[in-house]
Amino acid sequence: AASRETLEEAGARVEVGELFSMLNVPHVHQVHLFYLARLLDLDVAPGEESLEVKLVDEADVPWDDLAFPTVIHTLRCFFADRAAGRIADSSFRLHTLDIDKPMRPLTSRATVTP
């Protein structure tokens, strides 16, 4: 399901790996699951639910333009784990968070405690 969703929304073909983050968003009755994945090629394109899709370096992530706080939180965790070498050796932990109220997306000044 995750690979199909990635293809539909971003035109990206991926090989899905381990569950990376699980974020509970009770005020909208949702749980957001994010998996690590390996990009199979560099072809990406927006789907029906996406306005724009592009590959960027960490320094170029448009933090203030990302729509969902759960995506921002997961990306922050990923970059922190990658910098610490936990992605390469699979020593990362499952990241979880309960979002008890609507969150304004975190800005680029936000940090994640590993």
PDB file of C-alpha atoms in Angstrom:
ATOM      1  CA  ALA A   1       0.000   0.000   0.000  1.00  0.00           C
ATOM      2  CA  ALA A   2       2.832   2.448   0.832  1.00  0.00           C
ATOM      3  CA  SER A   3       4.556   1.919  -2.514  1.00  0.00           C
ATOM      4  CA  ARG A   4       1.259   2.388  -4.375  1.00  0.00           C
ATOM      5  CA  GLU A   5       0.514   5.603  -2.453  1.00  0.00           C
ATOM      6  CA  THR A   6       4.000   6.946  -3.207  1.00  0.00           C
ATOM      7  CA  LEU A   7       3.561   6.183  -6.899  1.00  0.00           C
ATOM      8  CA  GLU A   8       0.083   7.772  -7.009  1.00  0.00           C
ATOM      9  CA  GLU A   9       1.009  10.963  -5.128  1.00  0.00           C
ATOM     10  CA  ALA A  10       4.618  11.549  -6.226  1.00  0.00           C
ATOM     11  CA  GLY A  11       5.083   9.422  -9.329  1.00  0.00           C
ATOM     12  CA  ALA A  12       7.975   7.761  -7.494  1.00  0.00           C
ATOM     13  CA  ARG A  13       8.749   4.065  -7.655  1.00  0.00           C
ATOM     14  CA  VAL A  14      10.109   2.858  -4.306  1.00  0.00           C
ATOM     15  CA  GLU A  15      11.070  -0.273  -2.451  1.00  0.00           C
ATOM     16  CA  VAL A  16       9.441   0.045   0.979  1.00  0.00           C
ATOM     17  CA  GLY A  17      11.558  -0.725   4.027  1.00  0.00           C
ATOM     18  CA  GLU A  18      11.010  -0.521   7.769  1.00  0.00           C
ATOM     19  CA  LEU A  19       8.389   1.490   9.628  1.00  0.00           C
ATOM     20  CA  PHE A  20      10.109   4.709  10.734  1.00  0.00           C
ATOM     21  CA  SER A  21       7.477   6.846  12.460  1.00  0.00           C
ATOM     22  CA  MET A  22       3.946   6.445  13.751  1.00  0.00           C
ATOM     23  CA  LEU A  23       2.131   9.637  14.643  1.00  0.00           C
ATOM     24  CA  ASN A  24      -1.276   9.650  16.305  1.00  0.00           C
ATOM     25  CA  VAL A  25      -3.505  12.587  15.313  1.00  0.00           C
ATOM     26  CA  PRO A  26      -6.659  11.993  17.388  1.00  0.00           C
ATOM     27  CA  HIS A  27      -8.391  15.325  16.658  1.00  0.00           C
ATOM     28  CA  VAL A  28      -8.834  14.122  13.050  1.00  0.00           C
ATOM     29  CA  HIS A  29      -9.085  10.413  13.967  1.00  0.00           C
ATOM     30  CA  GLN A  30      -5.928   9.469  12.034  1.00  0.00           C
ATOM     31  CA  VAL A  31      -2.667   7.641  12.562  1.00  0.00           C
ATOM     32  CA  HIS A  32       0.091   8.567  10.100  1.00  0.00           C
ATOM     33  CA  LEU A  33       2.617   5.839   9.300  1.00  0.00           C
ATOM     34  CA  PHE A  34       5.907   6.660   7.558  1.00  0.00           C
ATOM     35  CA  TYR A  35       8.265   4.032   6.189  1.00  0.00           C
ATOM     36  CA  LEU A  36      11.840   4.229   5.035  1.00  0.00           C
ATOM     37  CA  ALA A  37      12.037   3.495   1.322  1.00  0.00           C
ATOM     38  CA  ARG A  38      14.627   3.236  -1.416  1.00  0.00           C
ATOM     39  CA  LEU A  39      13.964   5.296  -4.537  1.00  0.00           C
ATOM     40  CA  LEU A  40      14.210   2.991  -7.568  1.00  0.00           C
ATOM     41  CA  ASP A  41      14.780   5.768 -10.123  1.00  0.00           C
ATOM     42  CA  LEU A  42      14.820   9.567 -10.264  1.00  0.00           C
ATOM     43  CA  ASP A  43      11.518   9.947 -12.121  1.00  0.00           C
ATOM     44  CA  VAL A  44       8.972  11.852  -9.996  1.00  0.00           C
ATOM     45  CA  ALA A  45       5.824  13.758 -10.937  1.00  0.00           C
ATOM     46  CA  PRO A  46       2.845  15.204  -9.058  1.00  0.00           C
ATOM     47  CA  GLY A  47      -0.304  13.118  -8.847  1.00  0.00           C
ATOM     48  CA  GLU A  48      -3.908  14.247  -8.370  1.00  0.00           C
ATOM     49  CA  GLU A  49      -3.326  15.183  -4.706  1.00  0.00           C
ATOM     50  CA  SER A  50       0.067  16.879  -5.159  1.00  0.00           C
ATOM     51  CA  LEU A  51       0.822  20.343  -6.472  1.00  0.00           C
ATOM     52  CA  GLU A  52       4.574  19.875  -6.794  1.00  0.00           C
ATOM     53  CA  VAL A  53       7.070  17.036  -6.425  1.00  0.00           C
ATOM     54  CA  LYS A  54      10.835  17.392  -6.536  1.00  0.00           C
ATOM     55  CA  LEU A  55      13.949  15.892  -5.000  1.00  0.00           C
ATOM     56  CA  VAL A  56      15.903  18.297  -2.789  1.00  0.00           C
ATOM     57  CA  ASP A  57      18.892  18.248  -0.468  1.00  0.00           C
ATOM     58  CA  GLU A  58      18.239  18.578   3.258  1.00  0.00           C
ATOM     59  CA  ALA A  59      19.387  22.221   3.219  1.00  0.00           C
ATOM     60  CA  ASP A  60      16.830  23.016   0.513  1.00  0.00           C
ATOM     61  CA  VAL A  61      13.708  21.501   2.111  1.00  0.00           C
ATOM     62  CA  PRO A  62      10.994  24.212   1.977  1.00  0.00           C
ATOM     63  CA  TRP A  63       9.955  23.701   5.622  1.00  0.00           C
ATOM     64  CA  ASP A  64       7.398  26.510   5.700  1.00  0.00           C
ATOM     65  CA  ASP A  65       5.680  25.163   2.572  1.00  0.00           C
ATOM     66  CA  LEU A  66       5.144  21.588   3.798  1.00  0.00           C
ATOM     67  CA  ALA A  67       1.458  20.933   4.430  1.00  0.00           C
ATOM     68  CA  PHE A  68       1.496  18.431   7.288  1.00  0.00           C
ATOM     69  CA  PRO A  69       3.213  18.686  10.687  1.00  0.00           C
ATOM     70  CA  THR A  70       3.556  14.895  10.722  1.00  0.00           C
ATOM     71  CA  VAL A  71       5.698  15.069   7.569  1.00  0.00           C
ATOM     72  CA  ILE A  72       7.847  17.828   9.044  1.00  0.00           C
ATOM     73  CA  HIS A  73       8.350  15.908  12.304  1.00  0.00           C
ATOM     74  CA  THR A  74       9.245  12.716  10.441  1.00  0.00           C
ATOM     75  CA  LEU A  75      11.721  14.496   8.171  1.00  0.00           C
ATOM     76  CA  ARG A  76      13.399  16.112  11.197  1.00  0.00           C
ATOM     77  CA  CYS A  77      13.723  12.686  12.848  1.00  0.00           C
ATOM     78  CA  PHE A  78      15.083  11.170   9.631  1.00  0.00           C
ATOM     79  CA  PHE A  79      17.726  13.864   9.146  1.00  0.00           C
ATOM     80  CA  ALA A  80      18.799  13.606  12.812  1.00  0.00           C
ATOM     81  CA  ASP A  81      19.061   9.809  12.580  1.00  0.00           C
ATOM     82  CA  ARG A  82      20.911   9.990   9.263  1.00  0.00           C
ATOM     83  CA  ALA A  83      23.432  12.493  10.660  1.00  0.00           C
ATOM     84  CA  ALA A  84      24.041  10.179  13.628  1.00  0.00           C
ATOM     85  CA  GLY A  85      24.550   7.154  11.349  1.00  0.00           C
ATOM     86  CA  ARG A  86      21.440   5.376  12.603  1.00  0.00           C
ATOM     87  CA  ILE A  87      19.850   5.056   9.150  1.00  0.00           C
ATOM     88  CA  ALA A  88      22.904   3.452   7.538  1.00  0.00           C
ATOM     89  CA  ASP A  89      23.281   0.817  10.258  1.00  0.00           C
ATOM     90  CA  SER A  90      19.523   0.424  10.973  1.00  0.00           C
ATOM     91  CA  SER A  91      19.967   1.354  14.647  1.00  0.00           C
ATOM     92  CA  PHE A  92      17.193   3.965  14.579  1.00  0.00           C
ATOM     93  CA  ARG A  93      14.192   3.572  16.847  1.00  0.00           C
ATOM     94  CA  LEU A  94      10.556   3.825  15.851  1.00  0.00           C
ATOM     95  CA  HIS A  95       9.571   7.468  16.295  1.00  0.00           C
ATOM     96  CA  THR A  96       6.153   8.011  17.852  1.00  0.00           C
ATOM     97  CA  LEU A  97       4.245  11.123  18.798  1.00  0.00           C
ATOM     98  CA  ASP A  98       0.719  11.963  19.917  1.00  0.00           C
ATOM     99  CA  ILE A  99      -0.466  15.232  18.430  1.00  0.00           C
ATOM    100  CA  ASP A 100      -3.220  16.231  20.853  1.00  0.00           C
ATOM    101  CA  LYS A 101      -4.291  19.430  19.122  1.00  0.00           C
ATOM    102  CA  PRO A 102      -4.015  20.940  15.668  1.00  0.00           C
ATOM    103  CA  MET A 103      -0.414  21.934  15.033  1.00  0.00           C
ATOM    104  CA  ARG A 104       0.831  24.721  12.847  1.00  0.00           C
ATOM    105  CA  PRO A 105       3.624  23.216  10.780  1.00  0.00           C
ATOM    106  CA  LEU A 106       6.985  23.443  12.527  1.00  0.00           C
ATOM    107  CA  THR A 107       9.310  26.018  11.041  1.00  0.00           C
ATOM    108  CA  SER A 108      12.881  25.520   9.968  1.00  0.00           C
ATOM    109  CA  ARG A 109      13.952  26.647  13.449  1.00  0.00           C
ATOM    110  CA  ALA A 110      12.393  23.588  15.088  1.00  0.00           C
ATOM    111  CA  THR A 111      14.604  20.781  16.311  1.00  0.00           C
ATOM    112  CA  VAL A 112      14.112  17.131  17.143  1.00  0.00           C
ATOM    113  CA  THR A 113      15.614  15.413  20.144  1.00  0.00           C
ATOM    114  CA  PRO A 114      16.895  11.995  19.018  1.00  0.00           C
TER     115      PRO A 114
END
